[in-house]
mmCIF file of C-alpha atoms and ligand atoms in Angstrom:
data_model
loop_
_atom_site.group_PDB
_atom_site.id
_atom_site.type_symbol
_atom_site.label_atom_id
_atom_site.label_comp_id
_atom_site.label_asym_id
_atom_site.label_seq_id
_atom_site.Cartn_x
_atom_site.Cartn_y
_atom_site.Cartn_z
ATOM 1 C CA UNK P 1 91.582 114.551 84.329
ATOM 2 C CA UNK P 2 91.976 113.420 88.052
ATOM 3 C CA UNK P 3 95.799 112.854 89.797
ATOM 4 C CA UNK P 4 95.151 109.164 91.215
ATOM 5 C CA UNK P 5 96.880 107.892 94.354
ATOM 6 C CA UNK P 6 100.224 105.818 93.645
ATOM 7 C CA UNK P 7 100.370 102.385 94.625
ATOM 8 C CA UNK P 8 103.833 101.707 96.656
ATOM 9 C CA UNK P 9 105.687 98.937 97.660
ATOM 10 C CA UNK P 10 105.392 96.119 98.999
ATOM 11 C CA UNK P 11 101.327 96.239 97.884
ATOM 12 C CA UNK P 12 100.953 93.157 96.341
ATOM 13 C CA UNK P 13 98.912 94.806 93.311
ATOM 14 C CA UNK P 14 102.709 95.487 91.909
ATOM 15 C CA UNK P 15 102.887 91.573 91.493
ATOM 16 C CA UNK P 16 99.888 91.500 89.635
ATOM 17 C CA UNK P 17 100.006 90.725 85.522
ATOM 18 C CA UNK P 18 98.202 93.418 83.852
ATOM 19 C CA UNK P 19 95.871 92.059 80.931
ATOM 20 C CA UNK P 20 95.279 93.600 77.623
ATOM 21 C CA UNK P 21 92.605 95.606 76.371
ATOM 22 C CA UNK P 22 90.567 94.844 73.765
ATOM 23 C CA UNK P 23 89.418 97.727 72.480
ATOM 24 C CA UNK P 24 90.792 101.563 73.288
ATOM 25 C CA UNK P 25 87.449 103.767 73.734
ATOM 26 C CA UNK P 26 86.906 106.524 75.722
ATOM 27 C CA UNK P 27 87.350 105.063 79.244
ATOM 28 C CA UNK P 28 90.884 103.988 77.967
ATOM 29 C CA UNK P 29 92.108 107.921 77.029
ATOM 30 C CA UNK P 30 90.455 108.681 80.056
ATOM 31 C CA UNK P 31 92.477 106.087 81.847
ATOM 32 C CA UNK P 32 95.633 107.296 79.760
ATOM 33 C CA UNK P 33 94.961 111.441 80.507
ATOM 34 C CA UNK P 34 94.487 110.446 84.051
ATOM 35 C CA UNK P 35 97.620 108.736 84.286
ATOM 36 C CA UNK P 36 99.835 111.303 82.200
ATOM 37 C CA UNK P 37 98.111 114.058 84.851
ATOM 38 C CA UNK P 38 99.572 111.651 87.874
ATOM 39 C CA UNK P 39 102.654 110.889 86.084
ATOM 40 C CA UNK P 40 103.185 114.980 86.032
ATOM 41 C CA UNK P 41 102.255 116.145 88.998
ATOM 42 C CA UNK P 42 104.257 112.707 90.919
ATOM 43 C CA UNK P 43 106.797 114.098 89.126
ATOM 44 C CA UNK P 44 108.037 110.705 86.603
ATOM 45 C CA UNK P 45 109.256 110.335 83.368
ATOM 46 C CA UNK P 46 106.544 107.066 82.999
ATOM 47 C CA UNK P 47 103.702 105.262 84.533
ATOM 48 C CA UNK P 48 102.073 101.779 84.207
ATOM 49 C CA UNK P 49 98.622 101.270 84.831
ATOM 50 C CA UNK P 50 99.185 99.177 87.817
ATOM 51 C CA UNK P 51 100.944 101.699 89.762
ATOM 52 C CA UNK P 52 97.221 103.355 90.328
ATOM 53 C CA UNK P 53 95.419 99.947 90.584
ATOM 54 C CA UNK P 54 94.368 99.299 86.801
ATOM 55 C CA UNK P 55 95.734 95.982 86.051
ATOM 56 C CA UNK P 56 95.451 96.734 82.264
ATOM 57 C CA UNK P 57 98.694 96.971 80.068
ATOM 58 C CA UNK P 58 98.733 100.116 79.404
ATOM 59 C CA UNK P 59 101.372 102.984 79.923
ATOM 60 C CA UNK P 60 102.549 106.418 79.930
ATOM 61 C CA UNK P 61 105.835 108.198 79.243
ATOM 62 C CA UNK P 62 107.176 111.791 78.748
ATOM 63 C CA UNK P 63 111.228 111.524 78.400
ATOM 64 C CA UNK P 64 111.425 115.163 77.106
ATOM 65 C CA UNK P 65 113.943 117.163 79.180
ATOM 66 C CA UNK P 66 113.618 119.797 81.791
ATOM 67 C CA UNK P 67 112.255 122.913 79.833
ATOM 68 C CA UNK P 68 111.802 121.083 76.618
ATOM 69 C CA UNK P 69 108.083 121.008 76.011
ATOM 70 C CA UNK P 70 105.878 118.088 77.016
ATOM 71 C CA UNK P 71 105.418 115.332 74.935
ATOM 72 C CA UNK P 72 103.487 112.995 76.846
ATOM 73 C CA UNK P 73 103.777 109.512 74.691
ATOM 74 C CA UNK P 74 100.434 106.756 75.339
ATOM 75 C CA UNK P 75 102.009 102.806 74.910
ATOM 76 C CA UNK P 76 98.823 100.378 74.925
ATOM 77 C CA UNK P 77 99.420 96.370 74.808
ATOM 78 C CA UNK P 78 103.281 97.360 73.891
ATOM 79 C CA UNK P 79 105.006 93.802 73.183
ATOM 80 C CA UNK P 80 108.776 94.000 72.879
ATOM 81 C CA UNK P 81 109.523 92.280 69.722
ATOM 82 C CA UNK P 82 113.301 92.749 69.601
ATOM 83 C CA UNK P 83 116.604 94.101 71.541
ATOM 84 C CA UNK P 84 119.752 94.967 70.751
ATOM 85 C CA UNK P 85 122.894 92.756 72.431
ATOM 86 C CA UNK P 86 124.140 96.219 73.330
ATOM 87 C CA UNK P 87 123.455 97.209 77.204
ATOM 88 C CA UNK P 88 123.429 100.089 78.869
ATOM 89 C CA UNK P 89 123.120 101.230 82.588
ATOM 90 C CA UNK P 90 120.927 103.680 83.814
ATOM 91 C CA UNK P 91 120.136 104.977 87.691
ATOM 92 C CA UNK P 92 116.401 104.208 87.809
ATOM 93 C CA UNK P 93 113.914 105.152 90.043
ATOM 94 C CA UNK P 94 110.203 104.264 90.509
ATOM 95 C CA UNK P 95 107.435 106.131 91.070
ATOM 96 C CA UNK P 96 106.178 103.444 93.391
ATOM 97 C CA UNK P 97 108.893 102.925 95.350
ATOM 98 C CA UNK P 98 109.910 106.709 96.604
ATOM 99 C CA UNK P 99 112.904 107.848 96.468
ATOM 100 C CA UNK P 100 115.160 104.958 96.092
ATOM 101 C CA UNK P 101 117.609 104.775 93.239
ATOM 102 C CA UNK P 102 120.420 102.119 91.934
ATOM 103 C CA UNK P 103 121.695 101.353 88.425
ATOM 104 C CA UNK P 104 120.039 98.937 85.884
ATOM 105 C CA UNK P 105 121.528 97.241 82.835
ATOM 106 C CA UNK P 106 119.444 96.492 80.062
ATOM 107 C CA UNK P 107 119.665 95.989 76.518
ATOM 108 C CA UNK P 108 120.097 100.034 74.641
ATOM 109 C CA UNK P 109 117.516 99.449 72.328
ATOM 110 C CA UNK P 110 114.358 97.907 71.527
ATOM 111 C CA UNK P 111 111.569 97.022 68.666
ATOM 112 C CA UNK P 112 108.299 97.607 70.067
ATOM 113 C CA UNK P 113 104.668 97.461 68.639
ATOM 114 C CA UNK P 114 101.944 99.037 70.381
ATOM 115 C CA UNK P 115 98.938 100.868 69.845
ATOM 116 C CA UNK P 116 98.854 104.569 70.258
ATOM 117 C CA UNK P 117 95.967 107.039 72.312
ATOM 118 C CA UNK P 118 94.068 106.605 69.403
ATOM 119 C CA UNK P 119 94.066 102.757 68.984
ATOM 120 C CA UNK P 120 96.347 102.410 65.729
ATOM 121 C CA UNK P 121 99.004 99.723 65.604
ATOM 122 C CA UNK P 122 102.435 101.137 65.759
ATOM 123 C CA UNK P 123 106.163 99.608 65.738
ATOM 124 C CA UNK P 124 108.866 102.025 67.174
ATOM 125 C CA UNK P 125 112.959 101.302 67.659
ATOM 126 C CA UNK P 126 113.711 103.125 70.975
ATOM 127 C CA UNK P 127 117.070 103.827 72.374
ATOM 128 C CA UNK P 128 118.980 105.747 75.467
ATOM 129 C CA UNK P 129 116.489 106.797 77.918
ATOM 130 C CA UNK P 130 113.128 106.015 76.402
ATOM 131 C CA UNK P 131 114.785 102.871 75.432
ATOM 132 C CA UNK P 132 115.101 102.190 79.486
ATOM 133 C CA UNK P 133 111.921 103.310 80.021
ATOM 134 C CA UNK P 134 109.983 101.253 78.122
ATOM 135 C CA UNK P 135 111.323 98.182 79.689
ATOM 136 C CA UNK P 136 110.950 99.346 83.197
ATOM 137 C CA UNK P 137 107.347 100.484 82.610
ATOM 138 C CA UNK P 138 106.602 96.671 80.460
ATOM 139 C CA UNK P 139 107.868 95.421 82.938
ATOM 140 C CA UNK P 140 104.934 96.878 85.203
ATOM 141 C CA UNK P 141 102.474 95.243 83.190
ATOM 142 C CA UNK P 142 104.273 91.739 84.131
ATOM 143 C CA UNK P 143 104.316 92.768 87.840
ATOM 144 C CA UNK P 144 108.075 92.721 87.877
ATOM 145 C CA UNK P 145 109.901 95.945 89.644
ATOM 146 C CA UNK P 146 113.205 97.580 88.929
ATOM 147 C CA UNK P 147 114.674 96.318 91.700
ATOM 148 C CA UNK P 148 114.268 92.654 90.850
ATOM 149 C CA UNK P 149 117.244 93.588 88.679
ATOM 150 C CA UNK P 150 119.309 94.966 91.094
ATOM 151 C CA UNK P 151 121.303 91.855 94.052
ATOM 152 C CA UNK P 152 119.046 89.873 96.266
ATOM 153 C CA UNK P 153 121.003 91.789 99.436
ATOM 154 C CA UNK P 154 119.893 95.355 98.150
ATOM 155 C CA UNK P 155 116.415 93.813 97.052
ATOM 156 C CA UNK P 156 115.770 92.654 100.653
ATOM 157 C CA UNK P 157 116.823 96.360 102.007
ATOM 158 C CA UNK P 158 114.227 98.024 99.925
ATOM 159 C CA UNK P 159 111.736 95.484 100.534
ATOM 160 C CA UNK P 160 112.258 95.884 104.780
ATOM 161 C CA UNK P 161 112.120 99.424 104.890
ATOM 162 C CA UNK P 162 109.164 100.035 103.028
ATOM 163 C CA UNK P 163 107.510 97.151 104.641
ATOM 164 C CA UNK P 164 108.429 99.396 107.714
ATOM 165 C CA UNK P 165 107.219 102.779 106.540
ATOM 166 C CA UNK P 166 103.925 100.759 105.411
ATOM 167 C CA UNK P 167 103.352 99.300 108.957
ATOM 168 C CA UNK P 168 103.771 103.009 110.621
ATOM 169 C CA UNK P 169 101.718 104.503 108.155
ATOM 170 C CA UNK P 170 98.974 101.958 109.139
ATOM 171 C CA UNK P 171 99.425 102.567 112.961
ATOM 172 C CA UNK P 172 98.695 106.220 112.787
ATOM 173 C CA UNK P 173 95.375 105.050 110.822
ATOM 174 C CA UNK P 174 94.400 103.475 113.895
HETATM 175 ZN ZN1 ZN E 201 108.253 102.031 88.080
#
């Protein structure tokens, strides 16, 4: 398993639409135990392909609590096929845009199908946190980011100041 580098905003990769897989063979787990491995050591709660350059849909999450044991949970082609009128709000965060935090509403619970690590089809009803999850790291695989759910005023700060950081980090390449 290798930690791969994060990609962070405002790389247009993020924008990209992952595409499915077609098949889940050895390259995928591979794909999946590297990404649980950067998801860890980062640390995050989930990871979509895209946030280490793979623009496949396929994702990782591990919502179990500090000093609960690890149960790292593979989502591959994961298509949303119902949510509840209920919302809730979490504080999110994202893995590819360091730390900066600010409170989401979505809908509390989903239907999702997906196929797990091992390529069988599964249908899950998620709510609370992994609920949350799930839709932040779907929408990954549509190139959409957390904070196109938060205003267009605190979008635009986030967007500035990592365009920022970005330009100084490229300077001192020089
Ligand atoms: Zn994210």
């Amino acid at each position: 398993m290798t930690i791969k580098p994060l990609i962070i905003l405002p790389d247009p990769v993020l924008r990209q639409v992952s595409a499915p897989l077609e098949r889940v063979d050895d390259a995928v787990k591979r794909l999946a135990d590297d990404m649980l491995e950067t998801m860890y050591d980062a640390p995050g709660i989930g990871l979509a392909a895209i946030q280490i350059g793979v623009p496949r849909r396929i994702l990782v999450i591990d919502v179990a609590k500090e000093g609960e044991e690890k149960a790292p949970q593979v989502f591959i082609n994961p298509e949303i096929l119902g949510a509840s009128e209920d919302r809730s709000t979490y504080e999110e965060g994202c893995l590819s845009i360091p730390d900066y935090y600010a409170e989401v509403e979505r809908p509390a619970a989903i239907t999702l199908r997906y196929l797990d690590r091992d390529g069988a089809e599964r249908q899950m009803e998620a709510d609370g946190l992994l609920a949350t999850c799930l839709q932040h790291e779907i929408d990954h695989l549509n190139g959409v980011l957390f904070i196109d759910h938060i205003s267009k005023l605190k979008r635009e700060m986030v967007v500035r100041k990592f365009t920022k950081a970005a330009k100084l980090r490229g300077s001192k390449a020089i």
